[in-house]
Coordinates of C-alpha atoms in Angstrom, one line a residue:
Chain A
X1 CA 60.6 -62.8 91.4
X2 CA 61.7 -63.3 95.2
X3 CA 64.4 -65.0 97.3
X4 CA 63.3 -68.2 99.5
X5 CA 65.9 -69.1 102.6
X6 CA 65.7 -72.5 104.4
X7 CA 66.3 -71.9 108.2
X8 CA 67.6 -75.2 109.4
X9 CA 66.8 -76.2 113.1
X10 CA 68.4 -78.3 115.7
X11 CA 66.0 -79.9 118.1
X12 CA 64.0 -76.9 117.6
X13 CA 66.6 -74.1 118.1
X14 CA 68.2 -72.1 115.0
X15 CA 71.7 -72.0 115.0
X16 CA 74.8 -69.6 113.9
X17 CA 74.7 -70.9 110.3
X18 CA 71.3 -70.1 109.9
X19 CA 71.2 -66.7 110.5
X20 CA 74.1 -66.3 108.7
X21 CA 72.5 -67.8 105.8
X22 CA 69.6 -65.2 106.2
X23 CA 72.1 -62.5 106.8
X24 CA 73.2 -63.9 102.9
X25 CA 69.8 -64.2 101.6
X26 CA 68.9 -60.6 103.0
X27 CA 72.0 -59.4 100.7
X28 CA 71.1 -61.1 97.7
X29 CA 67.4 -59.8 98.1
X30 CA 69.1 -56.4 98.5
X31 CA 70.9 -56.8 95.4
X32 CA 67.8 -57.7 93.7
X33 CA 65.8 -55.5 95.2
X34 CA 63.0 -58.2 95.5
X35 CA 61.9 -59.6 99.0
X36 CA 62.7 -62.2 101.1
X37 CA 60.6 -65.2 102.7
X38 CA 62.1 -67.5 105.1
X39 CA 61.1 -71.4 105.5
X40 CA 61.1 -73.7 108.6
X41 CA 60.2 -77.3 109.0
X42 CA 59.8 -78.6 111.9
X43 CA 58.9 -77.4 115.3
X44 CA 60.2 -74.0 116.1
X45 CA 58.6 -71.8 118.5
X46 CA 56.8 -69.1 117.1
X47 CA 59.2 -66.2 119.0
X48 CA 62.7 -68.1 117.7
X49 CA 60.5 -68.0 113.7
X50 CA 59.9 -64.4 114.5
X51 CA 63.1 -64.0 115.5
X52 CA 64.7 -64.5 112.0
X53 CA 63.0 -60.7 111.0
X54 CA 66.0 -59.6 112.9
X55 CA 68.5 -60.9 110.4
X56 CA 66.5 -59.6 107.2
X57 CA 63.0 -62.1 106.7
X58 CA 60.0 -60.4 105.6
X59 CA 58.1 -63.5 105.9
X60 CA 58.5 -66.6 107.5
X61 CA 56.5 -69.6 106.3
X62 CA 56.4 -72.2 109.0
X63 CA 55.7 -75.9 108.7
X64 CA 55.0 -77.4 111.9
X65 CA 54.1 -81.0 111.7
X66 CA 54.8 -84.3 113.8
X67 CA 55.9 -86.4 110.4
X68 CA 58.1 -83.7 110.1
X69 CA 59.7 -83.2 112.9
X70 CA 62.6 -84.8 112.0
X71 CA 64.8 -84.1 108.7
X72 CA 63.5 -86.0 106.0
X73 CA 65.3 -85.3 103.1
X74 CA 62.5 -86.1 99.9
X75 CA 59.7 -85.2 102.4
X76 CA 61.7 -81.6 103.1
X77 CA 62.9 -81.1 99.0
X78 CA 59.1 -80.9 98.1
X79 CA 58.2 -78.5 100.4
X80 CA 60.5 -76.5 99.8
X81 CA 60.2 -76.8 96.1
X82 CA 56.5 -75.8 96.7
X83 CA 57.2 -72.9 99.0
X84 CA 59.4 -71.6 96.0
X85 CA 56.8 -72.1 94.1
X86 CA 53.7 -70.4 95.9
X87 CA 56.6 -67.6 96.7
X88 CA 57.5 -67.1 93.2
X89 CA 61.2 -67.5 94.4
X90 CA 63.9 -67.6 91.7
X91 CA 66.4 -68.0 94.2
X92 CA 66.4 -70.6 97.2
X93 CA 69.4 -70.3 99.6
X94 CA 70.6 -73.0 102.2
X95 CA 73.2 -74.1 104.2
X96 CA 76.0 -76.2 102.5
X97 CA 75.3 -78.5 105.6
X98 CA 74.9 -82.4 106.0
X99 CA 71.1 -81.8 105.2
X100 CA 71.8 -78.9 102.9
X101 CA 73.8 -81.2 100.7
X102 CA 70.8 -83.6 100.9
X103 CA 68.3 -81.0 99.7
X104 CA 70.5 -78.7 97.4
X105 CA 70.8 -81.2 94.2
X106 CA 66.9 -82.5 95.0
X107 CA 65.8 -79.0 94.6
X108 CA 67.9 -78.1 91.9
X109 CA 66.6 -81.1 89.7
X110 CA 63.0 -79.9 91.1
X111 CA 63.0 -76.4 90.0
X112 CA 65.8 -77.0 87.2
X113 CA 68.2 -74.5 88.5
X114 CA 71.6 -74.7 88.5
X115 CA 72.9 -75.0 92.0
X116 CA 76.2 -73.5 93.5
X117 CA 77.2 -75.5 96.5
X118 CA 79.3 -74.5 98.8
X119 CA 79.3 -70.4 98.2
X120 CA 81.4 -68.1 100.0
X121 CA 80.5 -64.6 99.0
X122 CA 77.5 -62.8 97.5
X123 CA 76.9 -63.6 94.0
X124 CA 78.4 -61.0 91.2
X125 CA 75.7 -60.0 88.9
X126 CA 77.8 -57.6 86.7
X127 CA 76.4 -57.5 83.3
X128 CA 73.5 -59.5 83.8
X129 CA 75.2 -62.7 84.8
X130 CA 75.0 -64.2 87.9
X131 CA 78.7 -65.6 89.2
X132 CA 79.0 -67.7 92.9
X133 CA 82.3 -67.8 94.2
X134 CA 82.5 -71.3 95.6
X135 CA 85.6 -73.8 97.0
X136 CA 86.9 -76.2 95.0
X137 CA 89.7 -79.0 94.9
X138 CA 88.7 -79.5 98.3
X139 CA 89.5 -76.2 99.4
X140 CA 92.9 -76.0 97.4
X141 CA 91.5 -73.4 95.0
X142 CA 88.0 -71.3 94.5
X143 CA 85.4 -71.7 90.9
X144 CA 83.5 -69.3 89.9
X145 CA 80.3 -70.7 88.4
X146 CA 77.7 -69.0 86.5
X147 CA 74.5 -70.2 86.6
X148 CA 72.6 -70.1 83.6
X149 CA 69.3 -71.1 84.4
X150 CA 66.1 -68.7 85.1
X151 CA 65.8 -70.8 89.1
X152 CA 69.2 -71.0 91.3
X153 CA 69.8 -72.8 94.5
X154 CA 72.8 -72.0 96.2
X155 CA 74.1 -73.6 99.8
X156 CA 76.3 -71.5 101.8
X157 CA 79.6 -72.6 103.5
X158 CA 79.2 -72.2 107.3
X159 CA 81.4 -69.5 108.7
X160 CA 81.7 -67.9 105.1
X161 CA 79.5 -65.1 105.2
X162 CA 79.2 -62.5 108.6
X163 CA 75.6 -62.4 110.6
X164 CA 74.1 -59.0 109.8
X165 CA 71.5 -57.3 111.9
X166 CA 68.5 -56.0 110.0
X167 CA 66.0 -53.6 111.5
X168 CA 63.2 -55.3 110.1
X169 CA 60.6 -58.0 111.6
X170 CA 58.9 -61.0 109.8
X171 CA 55.0 -62.2 109.9
X172 CA 55.2 -65.8 110.1
X173 CA 52.8 -67.7 108.7
X174 CA 51.5 -71.8 108.2
X175 CA 52.2 -72.9 105.5
X176 CA 51.1 -76.8 104.6
X177 CA 52.4 -78.8 101.2
X178 CA 51.3 -82.2 100.4
X179 CA 53.6 -85.0 100.6
X180 CA 53.8 -87.9 98.5
X181 CA 53.7 -91.2 100.5
X182 CA 56.7 -92.3 99.1
X183 CA 58.6 -88.9 100.4
X184 CA 58.8 -90.7 103.3
X185 CA 60.5 -93.9 102.4
X186 CA 63.0 -93.5 104.5
X187 CA 62.9 -93.7 108.1
X188 CA 64.5 -92.3 111.1
X189 CA 65.3 -95.0 113.9
X190 CA 67.4 -93.2 115.8
X191 CA 69.1 -90.3 116.5
X192 CA 72.1 -90.0 118.2
X193 CA 73.7 -86.0 118.7
X194 CA 76.5 -84.9 121.5
X195 CA 74.2 -82.4 122.7
X196 CA 77.0 -81.1 125.1
X197 CA 79.7 -81.0 122.2
X198 CA 80.1 -77.9 119.5
X199 CA 79.7 -79.6 116.2
X200 CA 82.5 -79.2 114.0
X201 CA 81.3 -78.2 110.6
X202 CA 80.0 -75.1 111.7
X203 CA 82.4 -74.5 114.7
X204 CA 84.1 -70.9 115.4
X205 CA 87.2 -72.8 116.9
X206 CA 88.6 -75.9 116.4
X207 CA 91.2 -77.9 118.1
X208 CA 93.0 -80.0 116.5
X209 CA 95.7 -83.0 117.3
X210 CA 97.8 -85.0 114.7
X211 CA 100.1 -88.1 115.4
X212 CA 102.7 -85.6 117.5
X213 CA 100.5 -86.8 120.2
X214 CA 101.4 -90.2 120.1
X215 CA 98.2 -92.0 121.4
X216 CA 94.3 -92.2 122.2
X217 CA 95.3 -91.6 126.0
X218 CA 97.1 -88.6 125.2
X219 CA 93.9 -86.3 123.8
X220 CA 92.4 -85.4 127.8
X221 CA 94.9 -82.4 127.4
X222 CA 93.5 -81.9 124.3
X223 CA 89.7 -81.8 125.2
X224 CA 90.2 -79.5 128.3
X225 CA 92.2 -76.8 125.5
X226 CA 88.7 -77.2 123.4
X227 CA 86.3 -77.0 126.0
X228 CA 87.9 -73.9 127.8
X229 CA 87.2 -72.3 124.0
X230 CA 83.9 -73.7 123.4
X231 CA 86.0 -75.4 120.6
X232 CA 85.1 -78.4 118.3
X233 CA 87.3 -81.2 118.3
X234 CA 88.9 -82.6 115.1
X235 CA 92.0 -84.4 114.0
X236 CA 94.3 -85.6 110.8
X237 CA 93.6 -88.4 108.7
X238 CA 96.8 -90.8 110.1
X239 CA 95.0 -90.4 113.8
X240 CA 91.0 -91.4 112.7
X241 CA 92.8 -94.2 110.3
X242 CA 94.3 -95.5 113.8
X243 CA 91.2 -95.4 115.4
X244 CA 92.4 -93.1 117.8
X245 CA 89.9 -90.8 117.2
X246 CA 86.2 -91.1 115.4
X247 CA 86.2 -90.4 111.5
X248 CA 83.6 -87.6 111.8
X249 CA 86.7 -85.5 113.3
X250 CA 88.9 -86.1 110.3
X251 CA 89.3 -82.2 109.0
X252 CA 91.2 -82.5 105.4
X253 CA 90.7 -83.2 101.8
X254 CA 88.9 -86.8 102.6
X255 CA 87.7 -85.8 105.4
X256 CA 85.8 -82.6 106.7
X257 CA 86.7 -79.1 105.4
X258 CA 86.0 -76.5 107.8
X259 CA 86.4 -72.8 108.0
X260 CA 86.3 -71.8 111.7
X261 CA 87.8 -68.4 112.9
X262 CA 90.5 -70.1 114.6
X263 CA 92.2 -73.1 113.9
X264 CA 94.7 -75.1 116.4
X265 CA 96.4 -77.8 115.1
X266 CA 98.3 -79.9 117.6
X267 CA 101.6 -82.5 116.6
X268 CA 100.0 -82.1 112.5
X269 CA 102.8 -81.6 110.5
X270 CA 100.8 -80.3 107.6
X271 CA 100.5 -82.9 104.7
X272 CA 99.1 -81.0 101.3
X273 CA 95.7 -83.1 101.9
X274 CA 95.2 -81.6 105.2
X275 CA 95.5 -78.1 104.4
X276 CA 93.5 -78.5 101.9
X277 CA 90.6 -79.0 104.2
X278 CA 91.4 -76.5 107.0
X279 CA 93.3 -73.8 104.6
X280 CA 89.9 -71.5 104.8
X281 CA 90.0 -71.1 107.8
X282 CA 90.7 -67.1 109.1
X283 CA 93.5 -68.1 111.7
X284 CA 95.8 -70.7 112.1
X285 CA 97.8 -71.7 114.9
X286 CA 100.5 -74.2 114.6
X287 CA 102.1 -76.0 117.8
X288 CA 104.5 -78.6 116.3
X289 CA 107.9 -79.7 118.0
X290 CA 109.7 -79.8 114.0
X291 CA 110.5 -76.3 113.2
X292 CA 110.3 -77.3 109.8
X293 CA 107.1 -78.7 109.4
X294 CA 105.3 -77.7 106.3
X295 CA 102.3 -75.9 108.4
X296 CA 104.0 -73.4 109.5
X297 CA 104.6 -71.8 106.4
X298 CA 100.8 -71.7 106.6
X299 CA 100.0 -70.5 109.5
X300 CA 99.7 -66.9 111.5
X301 CA 101.0 -68.1 114.9
X302 CA 103.1 -71.1 115.5
X303 CA 105.1 -71.9 118.6
X304 CA 107.9 -74.5 117.8
X305 CA 108.2 -77.2 121.0
X306 CA 106.5 -80.2 122.6
X307 CA 103.1 -80.1 122.5
X308 CA 103.4 -82.2 125.9
X309 CA 105.1 -79.0 127.4
X310 CA 103.6 -76.5 125.1
X311 CA 99.4 -77.5 125.5
X312 CA 99.5 -77.6 129.3
X313 CA 100.9 -74.3 129.5
X314 CA 98.5 -73.3 126.7
X315 CA 95.7 -74.6 129.3
X316 CA 97.1 -72.3 132.1
X317 CA 97.7 -69.2 130.0
X318 CA 93.8 -69.7 128.9
X319 CA 92.3 -70.1 132.3
X320 CA 94.4 -66.9 133.6
X321 CA 93.6 -65.2 130.4
X322 CA 89.6 -65.8 131.2
X323 CA 90.2 -65.1 135.1
X324 CA 91.3 -61.9 134.3
X325 CA 88.8 -61.0 131.7
Chain B
X1 CA 71.6 -108.0 94.1
X2 CA 73.3 -105.1 91.5
X3 CA 74.6 -102.6 92.5
X4 CA 75.9 -99.5 90.2
X5 CA 78.9 -97.3 91.4
X6 CA 79.2 -94.0 90.2
X7 CA 83.1 -93.1 90.0
X8 CA 84.6 -89.9 89.6
X9 CA 88.3 -89.5 87.9
X10 CA 90.2 -86.7 89.8
X11 CA 94.0 -85.2 90.4
X12 CA 95.5 -87.3 93.1
X13 CA 95.2 -85.6 96.4
X14 CA 98.9 -84.5 96.7
X15 CA 98.4 -82.3 93.1
X16 CA 99.0 -78.7 93.4
X17 CA 96.0 -77.1 92.2
X18 CA 97.3 -74.4 89.4
X19 CA 95.0 -72.9 86.5
X20 CA 96.1 -71.7 82.7
X21 CA 95.0 -69.6 79.8
X22 CA 94.2 -66.2 82.6
X23 CA 93.0 -68.6 85.3
X24 CA 90.3 -70.7 83.1
X25 CA 91.3 -74.1 82.9
X26 CA 92.9 -76.3 85.3
X27 CA 96.0 -77.1 84.3
X28 CA 96.5 -81.0 84.4
X29 CA 100.1 -80.8 82.7
X30 CA 101.9 -83.3 85.2
X31 CA 99.0 -84.4 87.3
X32 CA 97.9 -87.8 88.5
X33 CA 94.6 -88.7 87.7
X34 CA 93.0 -91.3 90.6
X35 CA 89.6 -93.0 91.3
X36 CA 88.4 -90.3 93.5
X37 CA 88.9 -91.6 97.5
X38 CA 85.4 -91.5 98.1
X39 CA 84.0 -93.7 95.4
X40 CA 87.1 -95.9 96.2
X41 CA 84.6 -96.7 99.9
X42 CA 81.4 -96.8 97.5
X43 CA 83.1 -99.7 95.4
X44 CA 84.7 -101.6 98.6
X45 CA 81.2 -101.7 100.1
X46 CA 79.5 -102.5 97.1
X47 CA 81.7 -105.7 96.2
X48 CA 81.8 -106.4 99.8
X49 CA 77.5 -106.4 99.5
X50 CA 77.6 -108.6 96.6
X51 CA 80.0 -111.6 97.9
X52 CA 77.5 -111.6 100.5
X53 CA 74.4 -111.3 98.2
X54 CA 75.9 -113.1 94.8
X55 CA 75.1 -110.1 92.9
X56 CA 77.1 -107.8 90.6
X57 CA 78.7 -104.5 90.7
X58 CA 79.0 -102.3 87.7
X59 CA 81.0 -99.0 88.0
X60 CA 79.8 -96.1 85.6
X61 CA 81.7 -93.1 84.8
X62 CA 81.0 -90.0 82.6
X63 CA 84.1 -88.9 81.1
X64 CA 86.4 -88.8 77.7
X65 CA 88.5 -91.9 77.1
X66 CA 91.6 -90.4 79.1
X67 CA 89.4 -92.2 82.5
X68 CA 89.8 -95.3 81.2
X69 CA 92.4 -96.2 83.3
X70 CA 90.8 -95.1 86.4
X71 CA 87.7 -97.0 85.4
X72 CA 90.2 -100.4 84.7
X73 CA 91.1 -99.3 88.3
X74 CA 88.0 -100.2 89.8
X75 CA 88.0 -103.0 87.5
X76 CA 91.0 -104.4 88.9
X77 CA 89.9 -104.0 92.5
X78 CA 86.8 -106.3 92.1
X79 CA 84.1 -104.7 89.8
X80 CA 82.3 -107.0 87.6
X81 CA 82.1 -104.3 85.0
X82 CA 82.1 -100.6 83.4
X83 CA 80.5 -98.2 81.2
X84 CA 81.5 -95.3 80.3
X85 CA 79.7 -92.4 79.0
X86 CA 81.7 -90.5 76.5
X87 CA 81.8 -86.7 77.2
X88 CA 83.6 -84.6 79.1
X89 CA 81.6 -84.0 82.5
X90 CA 80.5 -80.9 82.0
X91 CA 78.8 -80.3 86.0
X92 CA 77.2 -82.7 88.5
X93 CA 73.7 -81.9 86.3
X94 CA 75.2 -83.5 83.4
X95 CA 76.6 -86.1 84.9
X96 CA 73.4 -87.2 87.3
X97 CA 71.2 -87.0 84.3
X98 CA 73.6 -89.2 82.0
X99 CA 73.4 -92.0 85.0
X100 CA 70.5 -91.4 85.4
X101 CA 69.6 -92.3 81.9
X102 CA 71.3 -95.2 82.0
X103 CA 69.7 -96.6 85.3
X104 CA 66.3 -96.0 83.8
X105 CA 66.7 -98.4 80.8
X106 CA 69.3 -100.3 83.1
X107 CA 67.7 -100.8 86.8
X108 CA 70.1 -101.4 89.8
X109 CA 68.9 -102.2 93.4
X110 CA 71.1 -100.2 95.1
X111 CA 73.2 -97.2 93.4
X112 CA 76.7 -95.7 95.5
X113 CA 78.2 -92.4 94.5
X114 CA 81.3 -91.1 97.2
X115 CA 80.1 -88.3 99.5
X116 CA 81.7 -86.0 97.2
X117 CA 83.9 -85.8 94.5
X118 CA 87.5 -84.3 95.7
X119 CA 87.7 -82.2 93.0
X120 CA 84.3 -80.1 92.6
X121 CA 83.4 -81.1 96.0
X122 CA 79.7 -80.8 95.6
X123 CA 78.1 -83.5 97.0
X124 CA 75.2 -83.3 94.2
X125 CA 75.4 -86.7 91.7
X126 CA 74.1 -88.6 94.5
X127 CA 71.1 -86.4 95.1
X128 CA 70.2 -85.4 91.3
X129 CA 70.4 -89.2 90.1
X130 CA 67.7 -90.0 92.9
X131 CA 65.6 -86.9 92.3
X132 CA 65.5 -87.7 88.6
X133 CA 64.6 -91.4 89.4
X134 CA 62.6 -90.6 92.5
X135 CA 63.9 -92.4 94.7
X136 CA 65.7 -91.9 98.4
X137 CA 68.5 -90.3 98.8
X138 CA 71.1 -90.4 101.6
X139 CA 73.9 -88.0 101.0
X140 CA 77.1 -88.8 103.6
X141 CA 76.8 -92.3 104.9
X142 CA 79.0 -93.7 107.3
X143 CA 77.7 -97.2 107.6
X144 CA 75.7 -99.5 105.2
X145 CA 73.8 -103.1 105.3
X146 CA 71.3 -105.0 103.6
X147 CA 68.8 -106.7 105.1
X148 CA 66.6 -108.5 101.6
X149 CA 64.6 -105.2 100.3
X150 CA 66.0 -102.5 102.3
X151 CA 68.8 -100.9 104.0
X152 CA 70.3 -99.4 107.4
X153 CA 72.2 -96.8 106.9
X154 CA 74.2 -94.0 109.4
X155 CA 74.1 -90.9 108.4
X156 CA 76.5 -88.0 109.9
X157 CA 74.7 -85.1 111.0
X158 CA 76.0 -82.3 112.7
X159 CA 77.3 -83.3 116.4
X160 CA 76.1 -86.8 115.7
X161 CA 74.6 -89.6 113.6
X162 CA 71.2 -90.9 112.4
X163 CA 70.3 -94.6 112.0
X164 CA 67.6 -94.9 109.1
X165 CA 65.8 -97.9 107.1
X166 CA 65.6 -97.2 103.8
X167 CA 63.6 -99.2 101.0
X168 CA 66.0 -100.6 97.8
X169 CA 66.1 -99.0 95.5
X170 CA 68.2 -95.8 96.5
X171 CA 71.3 -94.0 96.0
X172 CA 74.0 -92.7 98.5
X173 CA 76.9 -91.2 99.0
X174 CA 80.0 -92.8 101.2
X175 CA 82.3 -91.6 103.3
X176 CA 84.6 -93.1 105.6
X177 CA 83.6 -95.8 107.9
X178 CA 81.2 -97.7 105.5
X179 CA 84.1 -100.2 104.1
X180 CA 87.7 -100.4 104.3
X181 CA 89.2 -99.4 100.5
X182 CA 90.4 -102.2 98.4
X183 CA 94.2 -102.8 96.9
X184 CA 93.8 -104.4 93.6
X185 CA 95.7 -107.7 93.2
X186 CA 97.6 -109.3 90.5
X187 CA 94.8 -111.5 89.4
X188 CA 92.3 -108.5 89.9
X189 CA 94.7 -106.3 87.8
X190 CA 95.3 -109.3 85.0
X191 CA 91.3 -109.9 84.8
X192 CA 90.6 -106.1 84.8
X193 CA 92.0 -106.1 81.0
X194 CA 89.6 -108.3 80.4
X195 CA 86.3 -107.2 81.6
X196 CA 83.6 -105.4 79.4
X197 CA 83.7 -101.7 79.5
X198 CA 81.1 -100.8 77.8
X199 CA 81.4 -97.4 76.1
X200 CA 77.9 -95.4 74.9
X201 CA 77.5 -92.0 73.9
X202 CA 75.3 -89.3 76.3
X203 CA 72.1 -87.4 75.7
X204 CA 72.0 -83.9 75.2
X205 CA 70.8 -81.5 78.4
X206 CA 70.1 -78.0 78.9
X207 CA 72.8 -76.7 81.0
X208 CA 72.3 -74.8 83.9
X209 CA 76.1 -74.0 85.2
X210 CA 78.9 -73.1 83.6
X211 CA 82.7 -73.1 85.5
X212 CA 83.6 -69.4 84.4
X213 CA 87.2 -69.0 86.2
X214 CA 88.7 -70.2 89.3
X215 CA 90.9 -68.4 91.8
X216 CA 93.9 -69.7 94.7
X217 CA 93.3 -68.5 98.1
X218 CA 95.4 -65.5 98.8
X219 CA 98.2 -66.6 100.9
X220 CA 98.9 -65.7 104.3
X221 CA 101.4 -63.7 105.8
X222 CA 104.8 -64.9 107.2
X223 CA 104.0 -66.8 110.5
X224 CA 104.8 -65.1 113.5
X225 CA 106.5 -67.3 116.3
X226 CA 106.1 -67.4 120.1
X227 CA 108.7 -68.9 121.8
X228 CA 107.8 -72.1 123.8
X229 CA 108.3 -70.6 127.0
X230 CA 106.4 -67.8 126.7
X231 CA 102.7 -69.2 125.9
X232 CA 101.1 -66.4 127.6
X233 CA 101.9 -63.8 124.8
X234 CA 100.0 -66.5 122.0
X235 CA 97.3 -65.7 123.9
X236 CA 97.5 -62.3 124.5
X237 CA 98.1 -62.0 120.3
X238 CA 94.8 -64.5 119.8
X239 CA 93.2 -61.6 121.3
X240 CA 94.3 -58.6 121.3
X241 CA 95.9 -58.7 117.7
X242 CA 93.9 -61.9 115.7
X243 CA 90.6 -61.1 118.1
X244 CA 89.5 -64.4 117.2
X245 CA 89.4 -65.4 121.4

């Protein structure tokens, strides 16, 4: 047995969430006293691949092939399943990213593995069980899922496990897996990625606006604050429903669930559906003119005040802080 | 064109989630169950597509008889007919396996699910059905158009979107943007009572996972309020106390 971790890249670079899952997979391999292999698919430089050793991978399987440059769900799932068989891996770990959500269920079926999606902690192996804590009810609770199958697939929620640097190096070897023609049935026509913006699901800091901002024309200061902090932008459901901001920024129960280190909510009252999607943020700051807003009850820090007064002041205070730092 | 929409019966979005029996059972006492909001989007788009292409929409649910009001709601919104596989939905694998077996006997041109259910948030059923049927799947789509025997979809990716063409049949999990949800009208509600709802029994399948217990998030401490005229204080708290900037 061994542990296999799928290391996702964006345009040939690994992201922080990749190092999180390698660190997480290393810890599981340590729990089980077994080895950790990483698999990378796409065009990633040798140096970048070898650097996975720093997070605990002993071996990196590199699948580099023009046809596989971009994520193709079926093809990638076939390759990862092949790699798991070759490495005799009974545990496969990946990120609960958009692509991870496509891969995990297919791998579960291919490997006849129970799937723990959205894990937030290391498995509990007490008494020979394999129990994984995962988010449930859209962040309102956690479920403890026991994987009873021989093979197991775990997808880790971004920002829920700290990157740990290990004192090891990884060997990199090329890996080729057979793909069926039908693995390439879905064809990518276009990829539009705003490379200058921080992506919301794995952002460390998120700045979010609600109806209290009165209209899309007032988002300038929200964007300025986000840029200053290197934060991703988000919004509440009424804001995306009104078309002020794109649906991809909607966080909450029916939008994206996030768990950043810092979540700053501006002009959001904190309806239960919104709180569900953001409650696993480590630190929550609420700016709202209504002192009775329910969001203050679950916030760590709050300012009762008008966003149009407070946000510009916050921007200049952060500028001052950065200048003095 | 025949479309299958897989629907879940989930607690209403305003539900306060609590547990009983030493945190091993979800407390359904007083909980209103609804059609999973993401599934409503799938259903709305399926109805639009079949109106344009002269087809039918079947909704399928794996659940006990208590889910029938939710199934009737889907029929009232505009589904043609419904299937209920009579079993407790043990986990995503169990549900996907049941639905895949049904599709093997009753082929569809397109199978839609919501991107996730708002109870277990797994996003797994779509991909598992597709893998069981060996057809393509795409998770979290924001746009879906059909042109003859293939579809163009927009998939959400970190920081952007991806446009794909996929031959029918395939399985997709829908998110906001795919369609505006439909509110049933009186005629829909009346006709839903007489639309076919076929109940079939589940097939047996190997168990791969079990939910053992639940936990609720640890409550946060009292909020620290900072005066609106001393915003610099907030910045220093975030830096020195919370250590997040």
